[in-house]
Amino acid sequence: MNNQATVIGANMVVKGTLEGDEDVHVYGRIDGTVTLTKGLVVEAGGVVLADVQASRVIVVGTIVGNITASELVQIGD
């Protein structure tokens, strides 16, 4: 993942559709759908209840949904 990233903080909840062209690190929660041209990292304690489409997906926390990645899916650290 690169240095430019969006961070969903531990006390944040995002509901709906999240789309973007940069990496996203989730310490909080996302409910809905996620479509990224770059990567998604679900950090320890982070929760994603969504179908995810991204270039790279790294899951250390919890993800419930379908994952589609063009380059990499990594579960655990």
Short mmCIF file of N, CA and C in Angstrom, two decimals:
data_model
loop_
_atom_site.label_atom_id
_atom_site.label_comp_id
_atom_site.label_asym_id
_atom_site.label_seq_id
_atom_site.Cartn_x
_atom_site.Cartn_y
_atom_site.Cartn_z
N MET A 1 0.84 -1.17 0.00
CA MET A 1 0.00 0.00 0.00
C MET A 1 0.90 1.25 0.00
N ASN A 2 0.37 2.32 -0.57
CA ASN A 2 1.21 3.52 -0.65
C ASN A 2 0.99 4.43 0.54
N ASN A 3 1.65 5.61 0.55
CA ASN A 3 1.58 6.52 1.68
C ASN A 3 0.28 7.33 1.72
N GLN A 4 -0.40 7.51 0.58
CA GLN A 4 -1.64 8.26 0.55
C GLN A 4 -2.78 7.30 0.86
N ALA A 5 -3.49 7.55 1.97
CA ALA A 5 -4.55 6.63 2.36
C ALA A 5 -5.63 7.38 3.14
N THR A 6 -6.82 6.86 3.07
CA THR A 6 -7.93 7.34 3.88
C THR A 6 -8.04 6.41 5.08
N VAL A 7 -8.26 6.98 6.25
CA VAL A 7 -8.38 6.19 7.48
C VAL A 7 -9.79 6.34 8.03
N ILE A 8 -10.44 5.20 8.24
CA ILE A 8 -11.73 5.16 8.94
C ILE A 8 -11.38 4.84 10.39
N GLY A 9 -11.48 5.84 11.25
CA GLY A 9 -11.05 5.72 12.64
C GLY A 9 -11.89 4.73 13.45
N ALA A 10 -11.36 4.34 14.60
CA ALA A 10 -11.98 3.32 15.44
C ALA A 10 -13.38 3.70 15.90
N ASN A 11 -13.68 4.98 16.00
CA ASN A 11 -14.99 5.42 16.46
C ASN A 11 -15.89 5.88 15.32
N MET A 12 -15.53 5.54 14.09
CA MET A 12 -16.30 5.95 12.91
C MET A 12 -17.09 4.77 12.36
N VAL A 13 -18.30 5.07 11.85
CA VAL A 13 -19.11 4.10 11.13
C VAL A 13 -19.51 4.75 9.80
N VAL A 14 -19.16 4.08 8.71
CA VAL A 14 -19.53 4.55 7.38
C VAL A 14 -20.61 3.62 6.86
N LYS A 15 -21.77 4.20 6.46
CA LYS A 15 -22.88 3.40 5.93
C LYS A 15 -23.16 3.86 4.51
N GLY A 16 -23.27 2.88 3.60
CA GLY A 16 -23.57 3.20 2.21
C GLY A 16 -22.48 2.70 1.29
N THR A 17 -22.25 3.45 0.21
CA THR A 17 -21.28 3.07 -0.80
C THR A 17 -20.01 3.89 -0.63
N LEU A 18 -18.88 3.20 -0.53
CA LEU A 18 -17.58 3.85 -0.44
C LEU A 18 -16.84 3.55 -1.73
N GLU A 19 -16.50 4.60 -2.50
CA GLU A 19 -15.76 4.46 -3.75
C GLU A 19 -14.56 5.39 -3.70
N GLY A 20 -13.44 4.96 -4.31
CA GLY A 20 -12.30 5.85 -4.31
C GLY A 20 -11.11 5.31 -5.08
N ASP A 21 -10.10 6.19 -5.17
CA ASP A 21 -8.89 5.90 -5.91
C ASP A 21 -7.66 6.04 -5.02
N GLU A 22 -7.80 5.62 -3.76
CA GLU A 22 -6.65 5.56 -2.87
C GLU A 22 -6.87 4.43 -1.87
N ASP A 23 -5.83 4.08 -1.15
CA ASP A 23 -5.92 3.02 -0.15
C ASP A 23 -6.82 3.47 0.99
N VAL A 24 -7.54 2.51 1.59
CA VAL A 24 -8.39 2.78 2.75
C VAL A 24 -8.00 1.82 3.86
N HIS A 25 -7.75 2.37 5.05
CA HIS A 25 -7.45 1.57 6.24
C HIS A 25 -8.63 1.71 7.19
N VAL A 26 -9.20 0.57 7.60
CA VAL A 26 -10.40 0.58 8.42
C VAL A 26 -10.06 0.10 9.83
N TYR A 27 -10.20 1.01 10.78
CA TYR A 27 -10.10 0.68 12.20
C TYR A 27 -11.49 0.64 12.82
N GLY A 28 -12.44 1.30 12.17
CA GLY A 28 -13.83 1.38 12.62
C GLY A 28 -14.70 0.37 11.89
N ARG A 29 -15.78 0.89 11.25
CA ARG A 29 -16.74 -0.02 10.63
C ARG A 29 -17.27 0.57 9.32
N ILE A 30 -17.46 -0.30 8.33
CA ILE A 30 -18.12 0.06 7.08
C ILE A 30 -19.26 -0.91 6.87
N ASP A 31 -20.47 -0.37 6.62
CA ASP A 31 -21.65 -1.17 6.27
C ASP A 31 -22.10 -0.73 4.89
N GLY A 32 -22.11 -1.63 3.92
CA GLY A 32 -22.58 -1.27 2.58
C GLY A 32 -21.79 -1.94 1.49
N THR A 33 -21.23 -1.15 0.58
CA THR A 33 -20.37 -1.68 -0.48
C THR A 33 -19.11 -0.84 -0.57
N VAL A 34 -18.02 -1.50 -0.97
CA VAL A 34 -16.73 -0.83 -1.10
C VAL A 34 -16.18 -1.13 -2.48
N THR A 35 -15.87 -0.08 -3.24
CA THR A 35 -15.27 -0.22 -4.57
C THR A 35 -14.08 0.72 -4.64
N LEU A 36 -12.87 0.13 -4.70
CA LEU A 36 -11.64 0.91 -4.71
C LEU A 36 -10.74 0.48 -5.86
N THR A 37 -10.06 1.44 -6.47
CA THR A 37 -9.08 1.08 -7.49
C THR A 37 -7.76 0.67 -6.86
N LYS A 38 -7.56 1.01 -5.60
CA LYS A 38 -6.33 0.65 -4.88
C LYS A 38 -6.67 -0.39 -3.83
N GLY A 39 -6.16 -0.25 -2.61
CA GLY A 39 -6.28 -1.32 -1.63
C GLY A 39 -7.16 -0.99 -0.44
N LEU A 40 -7.64 -2.06 0.20
CA LEU A 40 -8.40 -1.97 1.44
C LEU A 40 -7.67 -2.79 2.49
N VAL A 41 -7.43 -2.17 3.66
CA VAL A 41 -6.84 -2.88 4.79
C VAL A 41 -7.83 -2.80 5.94
N VAL A 42 -8.30 -3.95 6.39
CA VAL A 42 -9.17 -4.01 7.55
C VAL A 42 -8.26 -4.34 8.73
N GLU A 43 -7.99 -3.33 9.53
CA GLU A 43 -7.05 -3.46 10.63
C GLU A 43 -7.66 -4.24 11.78
N ALA A 44 -6.84 -4.66 12.75
CA ALA A 44 -7.33 -5.36 13.94
C ALA A 44 -8.38 -4.49 14.61
N GLY A 45 -9.53 -5.06 14.89
CA GLY A 45 -10.63 -4.31 15.49
C GLY A 45 -11.57 -3.70 14.47
N GLY A 46 -11.14 -3.61 13.21
CA GLY A 46 -11.97 -3.07 12.15
C GLY A 46 -13.00 -4.09 11.69
N VAL A 47 -14.17 -3.59 11.26
CA VAL A 47 -15.25 -4.47 10.80
C VAL A 47 -15.79 -3.92 9.48
N VAL A 48 -15.86 -4.78 8.49
CA VAL A 48 -16.45 -4.42 7.20
C VAL A 48 -17.56 -5.41 6.91
N LEU A 49 -18.79 -4.90 6.85
CA LEU A 49 -19.96 -5.70 6.48
C LEU A 49 -20.35 -5.21 5.10
N ALA A 50 -19.66 -5.73 4.08
CA ALA A 50 -19.83 -5.18 2.73
C ALA A 50 -19.26 -6.14 1.70
N ASP A 51 -19.77 -6.03 0.49
CA ASP A 51 -19.10 -6.63 -0.65
C ASP A 51 -17.99 -5.68 -1.05
N VAL A 52 -16.81 -6.23 -1.29
CA VAL A 52 -15.62 -5.42 -1.54
C VAL A 52 -15.04 -5.74 -2.90
N GLN A 53 -14.74 -4.71 -3.65
CA GLN A 53 -14.01 -4.84 -4.91
C GLN A 53 -12.86 -3.86 -4.84
N ALA A 54 -11.62 -4.39 -4.93
CA ALA A 54 -10.43 -3.55 -4.82
C ALA A 54 -9.26 -4.25 -5.51
N SER A 55 -8.19 -3.52 -5.66
CA SER A 55 -6.98 -4.10 -6.23
C SER A 55 -6.35 -5.09 -5.24
N ARG A 56 -6.22 -4.64 -3.98
CA ARG A 56 -5.63 -5.47 -2.93
C ARG A 56 -6.50 -5.39 -1.69
N VAL A 57 -6.70 -6.52 -1.02
CA VAL A 57 -7.49 -6.56 0.21
C VAL A 57 -6.68 -7.33 1.25
N ILE A 58 -6.42 -6.66 2.38
CA ILE A 58 -5.70 -7.28 3.49
C ILE A 58 -6.63 -7.23 4.69
N VAL A 59 -6.90 -8.41 5.28
CA VAL A 59 -7.87 -8.51 6.37
C VAL A 59 -7.16 -9.02 7.62
N VAL A 60 -7.07 -8.16 8.63
CA VAL A 60 -6.59 -8.56 9.94
C VAL A 60 -7.77 -8.56 10.92
N GLY A 61 -8.73 -7.67 10.68
CA GLY A 61 -9.95 -7.59 11.49
C GLY A 61 -11.00 -8.54 10.96
N THR A 62 -12.23 -8.02 10.78
CA THR A 62 -13.36 -8.85 10.37
C THR A 62 -13.97 -8.31 9.09
N ILE A 63 -14.23 -9.20 8.16
CA ILE A 63 -14.95 -8.83 6.95
C ILE A 63 -16.03 -9.87 6.69
N VAL A 64 -17.25 -9.39 6.43
CA VAL A 64 -18.37 -10.26 6.10
C VAL A 64 -18.91 -9.76 4.77
N GLY A 65 -18.73 -10.56 3.74
CA GLY A 65 -19.16 -10.17 2.40
C GLY A 65 -18.27 -10.82 1.36
N ASN A 66 -18.59 -10.58 0.12
CA ASN A 66 -17.79 -11.11 -0.98
C ASN A 66 -16.60 -10.20 -1.24
N ILE A 67 -15.44 -10.80 -1.49
CA ILE A 67 -14.23 -10.04 -1.80
C ILE A 67 -13.81 -10.35 -3.23
N THR A 68 -13.63 -9.30 -4.02
CA THR A 68 -13.09 -9.44 -5.36
C THR A 68 -11.85 -8.55 -5.43
N ALA A 69 -10.68 -9.15 -5.71
CA ALA A 69 -9.44 -8.39 -5.77
C ALA A 69 -8.69 -8.78 -7.05
N SER A 70 -8.16 -7.78 -7.75
CA SER A 70 -7.44 -8.06 -8.99
C SER A 70 -5.99 -8.47 -8.75
N GLU A 71 -5.42 -8.14 -7.59
CA GLU A 71 -4.02 -8.47 -7.33
C GLU A 71 -3.80 -9.41 -6.13
N LEU A 72 -4.46 -9.13 -4.99
CA LEU A 72 -4.09 -9.83 -3.76
C LEU A 72 -5.24 -9.84 -2.77
N VAL A 73 -5.45 -11.00 -2.13
CA VAL A 73 -6.28 -11.10 -0.92
C VAL A 73 -5.40 -11.77 0.12
N GLN A 74 -5.22 -11.08 1.26
CA GLN A 74 -4.40 -11.63 2.35
C GLN A 74 -5.25 -11.64 3.61
N ILE A 75 -5.35 -12.80 4.23
CA ILE A 75 -6.10 -12.94 5.47
C ILE A 75 -5.10 -13.14 6.61
N GLY A 76 -5.16 -12.28 7.61
CA GLY A 76 -4.21 -12.32 8.73
C GLY A 76 -2.99 -11.49 8.40
N ASP A 77 -2.08 -11.32 9.39
CA ASP A 77 -0.89 -10.50 9.15
C ASP A 77 0.35 -11.27 9.01
#
